[in-house]
Amino acid sequence: MMKRLTQYAHGGGCACKIPPGELEDVVAGLNTAPAQPNAELLVGLDTGDDAAVVRLRDGLATVATADFFTPVVDDPYDWGRIAAANALSDVYAVGGRPIVAVNLLAWPREVLPFDLAREVLRGGLDVAAQAGCHVGGGHSVDDPEPKYGMAVTGVADPAALLRNDTGKPGVPLTLTKPLGLGVLNNRHKATGEVFDHAVATMVELNRDASAAALDAGAVCATDVTGFGLLGHLYKLARASGVTAVVDAAAVPYLDGARASLRDGYVSGGTRRNLAWVAPHTDFGATPQEDRLLLADAQTSGGLLIAGEIPGAPVIGELVPAGDTPLVVR
């Protein structure tokens, strides 16, 4: 009998990202601009933002990103949908609209049937169509471990971007999707239990949240994926030169997330996230359980917006820079 799809991967979804501290060491010193650039780079490598943005002319910028990962669920169609929504999210996170994507597929061709790969690609196509984004082919390789995602190109107004380095003191923090995807996905991988509400959360596009943020006049945002809420918020606070205060009691969680944490379904990625942010965070008396959930490695999570949008909970605020970039109370 063929193993479940998630059993072919050492990790699952965005939890298999290279740890943020290690990644920053790798890319340090690589931010060298060309001597004669063809266009103006507005958002690049400096602050670890969600996508690259280049000004083409007044009123028009192009957005470029790529994201792919190992199976996060056993259903290949759902995996394709989740991976596509996650890749498109990087465009929405900077205030852009996706225009065209290309598939990125790694497949163990002698182990897994191509019927499964077709279902993965079909899931990606369906979500891209929902986003109004063309899919123009892609690239595939024979790989011992299945992986799927997309490289996405979008457009944005260079005068109306969402960046992670433009946060200002006195602005509230809004989170548009509940946390807990990491522990639920890890439980699914270990037990085979299916969490339909987690799948529904992951396939939900961040399009409407991005548009609402722009309509509200927000200029600062990021999406919450593999580095967890605290990891992405730390990057935002550090880049903006502010301190971010999180009200732990106001953070929403998916049903079953706390129970899954207590049952031990915590990924290595989540523990690495917490270890990375802990030296830069004043946790006060926050219990370890809450610390882990706030660092939980999300896959296709929501937007974290410096500002308020209708229907989404405010989970904290930005304040003038203090002793640490992060405070959890």
mmCIF file of C-alpha atoms in Angstrom:
data_model
loop_
_atom_site.group_PDB
_atom_site.id
_atom_site.type_symbol
_atom_site.label_atom_id
_atom_site.label_comp_id
_atom_site.label_asym_id
_atom_site.label_seq_id
_atom_site.Cartn_x
_atom_site.Cartn_y
_atom_site.Cartn_z
ATOM 1 C CA MET A 1 0.000 0.000 0.000
ATOM 2 C CA MET A 2 1.305 3.460 -0.929
ATOM 3 C CA LYS A 3 2.151 5.686 2.003
ATOM 4 C CA ARG A 4 0.153 8.836 2.716
ATOM 5 C CA LEU A 5 1.412 11.852 0.773
ATOM 6 C CA THR A 6 2.711 13.686 3.852
ATOM 7 C CA GLN A 7 4.856 10.668 4.763
ATOM 8 C CA TYR A 8 7.092 11.331 1.751
ATOM 9 C CA ALA A 9 8.266 14.633 3.252
ATOM 10 C CA HIS A 10 10.635 15.296 6.137
ATOM 11 C CA GLY A 11 8.554 18.329 7.094
ATOM 12 C CA GLY A 12 5.256 19.805 6.073
ATOM 13 C CA GLY A 13 4.340 23.084 4.378
ATOM 14 C CA CYS A 14 6.050 26.244 5.557
ATOM 15 C CA ALA A 15 7.325 24.448 8.664
ATOM 16 C CA CYS A 16 10.108 23.058 6.462
ATOM 17 C CA LYS A 17 11.556 26.507 5.772
ATOM 18 C CA ILE A 18 15.221 27.073 6.521
ATOM 19 C CA PRO A 19 15.319 28.616 10.030
ATOM 20 C CA PRO A 20 15.199 32.433 9.849
ATOM 21 C CA GLY A 21 18.467 33.030 11.682
ATOM 22 C CA GLU A 22 20.351 30.611 9.434
ATOM 23 C CA LEU A 23 18.740 32.119 6.335
ATOM 24 C CA GLU A 24 19.785 35.643 7.288
ATOM 25 C CA ASP A 25 23.378 34.443 7.667
ATOM 26 C CA VAL A 26 23.244 32.888 4.193
ATOM 27 C CA VAL A 27 21.992 36.005 2.389
ATOM 28 C CA ALA A 28 24.092 38.513 4.359
ATOM 29 C CA GLY A 29 26.237 40.540 1.973
ATOM 30 C CA LEU A 30 24.427 39.377 -1.183
ATOM 31 C CA ASN A 31 22.407 42.575 -1.657
ATOM 32 C CA THR A 32 24.492 44.071 -4.467
ATOM 33 C CA ALA A 33 22.669 46.269 -6.972
ATOM 34 C CA PRO A 34 23.587 46.070 -10.688
ATOM 35 C CA ALA A 35 25.769 48.875 -11.996
ATOM 36 C CA GLN A 36 23.131 49.829 -14.572
ATOM 37 C CA PRO A 37 19.720 48.705 -13.293
ATOM 38 C CA ASN A 38 16.875 48.447 -15.796
ATOM 39 C CA ALA A 39 14.344 49.682 -13.250
ATOM 40 C CA GLU A 40 14.117 51.042 -9.709
ATOM 41 C CA LEU A 41 14.009 48.415 -6.960
ATOM 42 C CA LEU A 42 11.507 49.590 -4.337
ATOM 43 C CA VAL A 43 11.414 46.484 -2.123
ATOM 44 C CA GLY A 44 14.293 44.037 -2.121
ATOM 45 C CA LEU A 45 16.392 41.907 0.185
ATOM 46 C CA ASP A 46 17.171 44.515 2.845
ATOM 47 C CA THR A 47 14.284 43.898 5.263
ATOM 48 C CA GLY A 48 13.260 40.384 4.266
ATOM 49 C CA ASP A 49 9.907 41.577 2.939
ATOM 50 C CA ASP A 50 7.364 39.252 1.336
ATOM 51 C CA ALA A 51 8.057 40.005 -2.354
ATOM 52 C CA ALA A 52 10.333 42.074 -4.568
ATOM 53 C CA VAL A 53 8.830 45.246 -6.033
ATOM 54 C CA VAL A 54 10.287 47.178 -8.962
ATOM 55 C CA ARG A 55 8.967 50.494 -10.305
ATOM 56 C CA LEU A 56 8.333 50.334 -14.057
ATOM 57 C CA ARG A 57 6.909 53.834 -14.420
ATOM 58 C CA ASP A 58 4.812 56.316 -12.477
ATOM 59 C CA GLY A 59 1.769 54.485 -11.153
ATOM 60 C CA LEU A 60 2.986 50.992 -12.036
ATOM 61 C CA ALA A 61 5.304 48.537 -10.304
ATOM 62 C CA THR A 62 5.865 44.846 -10.855
ATOM 63 C CA VAL A 63 5.854 42.380 -7.954
ATOM 64 C CA ALA A 64 7.805 39.111 -8.041
ATOM 65 C CA THR A 65 7.887 36.186 -5.616
ATOM 66 C CA ALA A 66 8.259 32.416 -5.425
ATOM 67 C CA ASP A 67 7.083 29.930 -2.809
ATOM 68 C CA PHE A 68 6.938 26.142 -2.705
ATOM 69 C CA PHE A 69 6.972 23.413 -0.078
ATOM 70 C CA THR A 70 6.540 19.737 0.743
ATOM 71 C CA PRO A 71 3.062 18.208 1.255
ATOM 72 C CA VAL A 72 1.162 19.738 4.152
ATOM 73 C CA VAL A 73 -1.914 17.514 3.718
ATOM 74 C CA ASP A 74 -2.464 14.082 2.192
ATOM 75 C CA ASP A 75 -5.078 15.151 -0.346
ATOM 76 C CA PRO A 76 -3.117 16.202 -3.462
ATOM 77 C CA TYR A 77 -5.801 18.597 -4.727
ATOM 78 C CA ASP A 78 -5.931 20.387 -1.378
ATOM 79 C CA TRP A 79 -2.137 20.528 -1.239
ATOM 80 C CA GLY A 80 -2.131 22.236 -4.648
ATOM 81 C CA ARG A 81 -4.751 24.731 -3.544
ATOM 82 C CA ILE A 82 -2.913 25.521 -0.311
ATOM 83 C CA ALA A 83 0.453 25.941 -2.025
ATOM 84 C CA ALA A 84 -1.009 28.267 -4.655
ATOM 85 C CA ALA A 85 -2.841 30.407 -2.092
ATOM 86 C CA ASN A 86 0.372 30.610 -0.077
ATOM 87 C CA ALA A 87 2.430 31.751 -3.085
ATOM 88 C CA LEU A 88 -0.169 34.319 -4.130
ATOM 89 C CA SER A 89 -0.212 35.654 -0.568
ATOM 90 C CA ASP A 90 3.216 37.224 -0.968
ATOM 91 C CA VAL A 91 1.824 39.488 -3.696
ATOM 92 C CA TYR A 92 -1.188 40.451 -1.598
ATOM 93 C CA ALA A 93 1.083 41.077 1.395
ATOM 94 C CA VAL A 94 2.786 43.980 -0.403
ATOM 95 C CA GLY A 95 -0.477 45.397 -1.734
ATOM 96 C CA GLY A 96 -0.238 43.932 -5.222
ATOM 97 C CA ARG A 97 -2.482 41.971 -7.600
ATOM 98 C CA PRO A 98 -1.198 38.692 -9.085
ATOM 99 C CA ILE A 99 -1.169 38.612 -12.891
ATOM 100 C CA VAL A 100 0.640 35.445 -13.974
ATOM 101 C CA ALA A 101 2.169 32.445 -12.206
ATOM 102 C CA VAL A 102 4.299 29.501 -13.251
ATOM 103 C CA ASN A 103 4.242 26.134 -11.498
ATOM 104 C CA LEU A 104 7.225 24.768 -9.575
ATOM 105 C CA LEU A 105 6.966 20.976 -9.235
ATOM 106 C CA ALA A 106 9.401 18.435 -7.797
ATOM 107 C CA TRP A 107 8.176 14.861 -8.095
ATOM 108 C CA PRO A 108 9.539 11.384 -7.237
ATOM 109 C CA ARG A 109 8.465 9.973 -10.600
ATOM 110 C CA GLU A 110 9.376 6.371 -9.835
ATOM 111 C CA VAL A 111 7.575 6.386 -6.471
ATOM 112 C CA LEU A 112 4.398 8.467 -6.795
ATOM 113 C CA PRO A 113 1.981 8.195 -9.746
ATOM 114 C CA PHE A 114 1.576 11.202 -12.000
ATOM 115 C CA ASP A 115 -2.179 11.082 -11.422
ATOM 116 C CA LEU A 116 -1.423 12.585 -8.015
ATOM 117 C CA ALA A 117 0.788 15.275 -9.583
ATOM 118 C CA ARG A 118 -2.072 16.158 -11.935
ATOM 119 C CA GLU A 119 -4.355 16.663 -8.939
ATOM 120 C CA VAL A 120 -1.780 18.916 -7.273
ATOM 121 C CA LEU A 121 -1.529 21.029 -10.416
ATOM 122 C CA ARG A 122 -5.322 21.116 -10.785
ATOM 123 C CA GLY A 123 -5.613 22.481 -7.255
ATOM 124 C CA GLY A 124 -3.098 25.195 -8.037
ATOM 125 C CA LEU A 125 -4.904 26.121 -11.257
ATOM 126 C CA ASP A 126 -8.255 26.401 -9.507
ATOM 127 C CA VAL A 127 -6.966 28.778 -6.841
ATOM 128 C CA ALA A 128 -5.069 30.871 -9.399
ATOM 129 C CA ALA A 129 -8.281 31.127 -11.443
ATOM 130 C CA GLN A 130 -10.143 32.269 -8.325
ATOM 131 C CA ALA A 131 -7.504 34.995 -7.961
ATOM 132 C CA GLY A 132 -7.836 36.031 -11.624
ATOM 133 C CA CYS A 133 -4.223 35.001 -12.185
ATOM 134 C CA HIS A 134 -3.020 33.256 -15.351
ATOM 135 C CA VAL A 135 -0.865 30.134 -15.009
ATOM 136 C CA GLY A 136 1.589 30.044 -17.895
ATOM 137 C CA GLY A 137 3.354 26.700 -17.584
ATOM 138 C CA GLY A 138 6.192 26.117 -15.165
ATOM 139 C CA HIS A 139 9.138 23.866 -14.406
ATOM 140 C CA SER A 140 9.428 20.333 -13.033
ATOM 141 C CA VAL A 141 12.266 18.140 -11.744
ATOM 142 C CA ASP A 142 12.607 14.537 -10.643
ATOM 143 C CA ASP A 143 13.154 14.717 -6.884
ATOM 144 C CA PRO A 144 13.076 12.131 -4.066
ATOM 145 C CA GLU A 145 10.756 14.440 -2.096
ATOM 146 C CA PRO A 146 7.573 15.947 -3.579
ATOM 147 C CA LYS A 147 7.381 19.733 -3.574
ATOM 148 C CA TYR A 148 4.989 22.175 -5.196
ATOM 149 C CA GLY A 149 4.428 25.894 -5.406
ATOM 150 C CA MET A 150 4.470 28.825 -7.784
ATOM 151 C CA ALA A 151 6.536 31.757 -8.926
ATOM 152 C CA VAL A 152 4.129 34.674 -9.178
ATOM 153 C CA THR A 153 4.335 38.046 -10.916
ATOM 154 C CA GLY A 154 1.931 40.809 -10.051
ATOM 155 C CA VAL A 155 1.416 44.550 -10.333
ATOM 156 C CA ALA A 156 1.031 47.273 -7.731
ATOM 157 C CA ASP A 157 0.807 51.025 -7.374
ATOM 158 C CA PRO A 158 4.253 52.138 -6.155
ATOM 159 C CA ALA A 159 2.559 54.926 -4.184
ATOM 160 C CA ALA A 160 0.295 52.458 -2.331
ATOM 161 C CA LEU A 161 2.446 49.577 -1.142
ATOM 162 C CA LEU A 162 2.307 47.531 2.025
ATOM 163 C CA ARG A 163 5.839 47.132 3.380
ATOM 164 C CA ASN A 164 7.330 45.661 6.532
ATOM 165 C CA ASP A 165 9.559 48.687 7.245
ATOM 166 C CA THR A 166 6.920 51.427 7.397
ATOM 167 C CA GLY A 167 5.336 50.718 10.784
ATOM 168 C CA LYS A 168 4.792 53.731 13.051
ATOM 169 C CA PRO A 169 4.171 53.993 16.823
ATOM 170 C CA GLY A 170 0.568 54.366 17.876
ATOM 171 C CA VAL A 171 -0.844 52.061 15.194
ATOM 172 C CA PRO A 172 -2.853 48.945 16.113
ATOM 173 C CA LEU A 173 -1.961 45.461 14.822
ATOM 174 C CA THR A 174 -4.624 43.389 13.065
ATOM 175 C CA LEU A 175 -4.455 39.658 12.239
ATOM 176 C CA THR A 176 -6.743 38.371 9.477
ATOM 177 C CA LYS A 177 -6.566 34.580 10.017
ATOM 178 C CA PRO A 178 -6.428 32.589 13.257
ATOM 179 C CA LEU A 179 -3.243 30.798 14.292
ATOM 180 C CA GLY A 180 -2.793 27.084 14.933
ATOM 181 C CA LEU A 181 -2.259 25.794 11.409
ATOM 182 C CA GLY A 182 1.154 24.408 12.292
ATOM 183 C CA VAL A 183 0.087 22.185 15.175
ATOM 184 C CA LEU A 184 -3.002 20.968 13.312
ATOM 185 C CA ASN A 185 -0.982 20.151 10.201
ATOM 186 C CA ASN A 186 1.607 18.373 12.316
ATOM 187 C CA ARG A 187 -1.156 16.335 13.956
ATOM 188 C CA HIS A 188 -2.558 15.475 10.522
ATOM 189 C CA LYS A 189 0.876 14.314 9.358
ATOM 190 C CA ALA A 190 1.333 12.126 12.442
ATOM 191 C CA THR A 191 -2.155 10.651 12.716
ATOM 192 C CA GLY A 192 -4.007 11.103 9.434
ATOM 193 C CA GLU A 193 -6.777 13.086 11.144
ATOM 194 C CA VAL A 194 -8.309 15.577 8.704
ATOM 195 C CA PHE A 195 -9.084 19.134 9.821
ATOM 196 C CA ASP A 196 -11.381 20.623 7.207
ATOM 197 C CA HIS A 197 -11.490 24.002 8.957
ATOM 198 C CA ALA A 198 -7.694 24.234 8.749
ATOM 199 C CA VAL A 199 -7.770 23.425 5.028
ATOM 200 C CA ALA A 200 -10.461 26.056 4.476
ATOM 201 C CA THR A 201 -8.310 28.625 6.283
ATOM 202 C CA MET A 202 -5.215 27.792 4.239
ATOM 203 C CA VAL A 203 -6.939 27.939 0.835
ATOM 204 C CA GLU A 204 -8.592 31.290 1.613
ATOM 205 C CA LEU A 205 -6.979 34.026 -0.449
ATOM 206 C CA ASN A 206 -5.582 37.108 1.294
ATOM 207 C CA ARG A 207 -6.922 39.229 -1.574
ATOM 208 C CA ASP A 208 -9.816 40.834 0.319
ATOM 209 C CA ALA A 209 -7.686 41.480 3.412
ATOM 210 C CA SER A 210 -5.050 43.197 1.268
ATOM 211 C CA ALA A 211 -7.638 45.371 -0.465
ATOM 212 C CA ALA A 212 -9.206 46.263 2.895
ATOM 213 C CA ALA A 213 -5.808 47.255 4.272
ATOM 214 C CA LEU A 214 -5.156 49.568 1.323
ATOM 215 C CA ASP A 215 -8.665 51.029 1.563
ATOM 216 C CA ALA A 216 -8.017 51.765 5.246
ATOM 217 C CA GLY A 217 -4.835 53.658 4.367
ATOM 218 C CA ALA A 218 -2.437 51.062 5.784
ATOM 219 C CA VAL A 219 1.155 51.201 4.578
ATOM 220 C CA CYS A 220 2.698 48.408 6.652
ATOM 221 C CA ALA A 221 1.900 44.690 6.600
ATOM 222 C CA THR A 222 3.342 41.210 6.235
ATOM 223 C CA ASP A 223 1.880 37.740 5.912
ATOM 224 C CA VAL A 224 2.210 35.119 8.628
ATOM 225 C CA THR A 225 3.737 31.900 7.340
ATOM 226 C CA GLY A 226 6.641 29.671 8.289
ATOM 227 C CA PHE A 227 8.347 31.975 10.806
ATOM 228 C CA GLY A 228 5.170 32.227 12.893
ATOM 229 C CA LEU A 229 3.399 35.331 14.127
ATOM 230 C CA LEU A 230 6.301 36.309 16.386
ATOM 231 C CA GLY A 231 8.944 35.705 13.722
ATOM 232 C CA HIS A 232 7.252 37.814 11.071
ATOM 233 C CA LEU A 233 6.324 40.489 13.613
ATOM 234 C CA TYR A 234 9.916 40.632 14.823
ATOM 235 C CA LYS A 235 11.092 41.264 11.274
ATOM 236 C CA LEU A 236 8.481 44.019 10.894
ATOM 237 C CA ALA A 237 9.345 45.697 14.201
ATOM 238 C CA ARG A 238 13.077 45.491 13.550
ATOM 239 C CA ALA A 239 12.733 46.902 10.017
ATOM 240 C CA SER A 240 10.434 49.707 11.192
ATOM 241 C CA GLY A 241 12.484 50.660 14.256
ATOM 242 C CA VAL A 242 9.573 50.181 16.656
ATOM 243 C CA THR A 243 8.474 47.798 19.401
ATOM 244 C CA ALA A 244 5.483 45.561 18.739
ATOM 245 C CA VAL A 245 3.252 44.733 21.693
ATOM 246 C CA VAL A 246 1.091 41.596 21.411
ATOM 247 C CA ASP A 247 -1.968 41.048 23.591
ATOM 248 C CA ALA A 248 -1.790 37.251 23.852
ATOM 249 C CA ALA A 249 -5.406 36.958 25.006
ATOM 250 C CA ALA A 250 -6.640 38.749 21.862
ATOM 251 C CA VAL A 251 -4.931 36.394 19.374
ATOM 252 C CA PRO A 252 -7.457 34.032 17.715
ATOM 253 C CA TYR A 253 -6.760 30.306 17.306
ATOM 254 C CA LEU A 254 -8.332 27.539 15.270
ATOM 255 C CA ASP A 255 -10.423 24.955 17.083
ATOM 256 C CA GLY A 256 -8.207 22.130 18.270
ATOM 257 C CA ALA A 257 -4.961 24.078 18.168
ATOM 258 C CA ARG A 258 -4.407 24.191 21.934
ATOM 259 C CA ALA A 259 -5.359 20.539 22.352
ATOM 260 C CA SER A 260 -2.932 19.556 19.585
ATOM 261 C CA LEU A 261 -0.159 21.546 21.254
ATOM 262 C CA ARG A 262 -0.831 19.868 24.604
ATOM 263 C CA ASP A 263 -0.769 16.478 22.872
ATOM 264 C CA GLY A 264 2.745 17.222 21.629
ATOM 265 C CA TYR A 265 2.202 18.017 17.947
ATOM 266 C CA VAL A 266 4.733 20.839 17.781
ATOM 267 C CA SER A 267 6.970 21.014 14.709
ATOM 268 C CA GLY A 268 10.708 21.556 14.829
ATOM 269 C CA GLY A 269 10.141 24.706 12.781
ATOM 270 C CA THR A 270 7.968 26.171 15.525
ATOM 271 C CA ARG A 271 10.590 25.469 18.190
ATOM 272 C CA ARG A 272 13.272 27.069 15.999
ATOM 273 C CA ASN A 273 11.056 30.117 15.509
ATOM 274 C CA LEU A 274 10.680 30.547 19.259
ATOM 275 C CA ALA A 275 14.394 30.099 19.861
ATOM 276 C CA TRP A 276 15.104 32.806 17.250
ATOM 277 C CA VAL A 277 12.767 35.459 18.689
ATOM 278 C CA ALA A 278 13.178 34.689 22.401
ATOM 279 C CA PRO A 279 16.343 36.843 22.887
ATOM 280 C CA HIS A 280 14.459 39.789 21.355
ATOM 281 C CA THR A 281 11.159 39.365 23.215
ATOM 282 C CA ASP A 282 9.910 40.405 26.647
ATOM 283 C CA PHE A 283 7.498 37.569 27.420
ATOM 284 C CA GLY A 284 6.796 38.603 30.991
ATOM 285 C CA ALA A 285 4.728 35.850 32.618
ATOM 286 C CA THR A 286 3.435 34.442 29.306
ATOM 287 C CA PRO A 287 3.167 30.633 29.661
ATOM 288 C CA GLN A 288 5.258 28.377 27.440
ATOM 289 C CA GLU A 289 2.131 27.063 25.738
ATOM 290 C CA ASP A 290 1.210 30.547 24.509
ATOM 291 C CA ARG A 291 4.786 31.254 23.454
ATOM 292 C CA LEU A 292 4.814 28.152 21.260
ATOM 293 C CA LEU A 293 1.448 28.955 19.704
ATOM 294 C CA LEU A 294 2.535 32.513 18.930
ATOM 295 C CA ALA A 295 5.629 31.064 17.203
ATOM 296 C CA ASP A 296 3.658 28.270 15.484
ATOM 297 C CA ALA A 297 4.867 27.798 11.908
ATOM 298 C CA GLN A 298 1.875 28.693 9.734
ATOM 299 C CA THR A 299 1.216 27.609 6.171
ATOM 300 C CA SER A 300 -0.777 30.101 4.079
ATOM 301 C CA GLY A 301 -1.647 32.167 7.132
ATOM 302 C CA GLY A 302 -3.275 35.567 7.197
ATOM 303 C CA LEU A 303 -2.019 39.104 6.914
ATOM 304 C CA LEU A 304 -0.604 40.981 9.880
ATOM 305 C CA ILE A 305 -1.525 44.602 9.251
ATOM 306 C CA ALA A 306 -0.412 47.779 10.991
ATOM 307 C CA GLY A 307 -3.881 49.275 11.046
ATOM 308 C CA GLU A 308 -7.494 48.219 11.520
ATOM 309 C CA ILE A 309 -9.742 46.568 8.955
ATOM 310 C CA PRO A 310 -13.396 45.591 9.373
ATOM 311 C CA GLY A 311 -14.085 42.155 10.814
ATOM 312 C CA ALA A 312 -10.539 41.262 11.871
ATOM 313 C CA PRO A 313 -9.305 41.263 15.477
ATOM 314 C CA VAL A 314 -6.806 43.776 16.807
ATOM 315 C CA ILE A 315 -4.117 41.784 18.618
ATOM 316 C CA GLY A 316 -1.738 44.515 19.741
ATOM 317 C CA GLU A 317 -0.064 47.742 18.733
ATOM 318 C CA LEU A 318 3.167 49.347 17.635
ATOM 319 C CA VAL A 319 4.838 51.636 20.176
ATOM 320 C CA PRO A 320 8.106 53.604 20.252
ATOM 321 C CA ALA A 321 11.191 51.400 20.323
ATOM 322 C CA GLY A 322 11.922 50.063 23.784
ATOM 323 C CA ASP A 323 14.314 47.571 25.305
ATOM 324 C CA THR A 324 13.139 44.757 23.011
ATOM 325 C CA PRO A 325 11.496 44.720 19.563
ATOM 326 C CA LEU A 326 8.717 42.426 20.857
ATOM 327 C CA VAL A 327 6.618 42.484 24.030
ATOM 328 C CA VAL A 328 3.995 39.837 24.810
ATOM 329 C CA ARG A 329 1.632 40.680 27.632
#
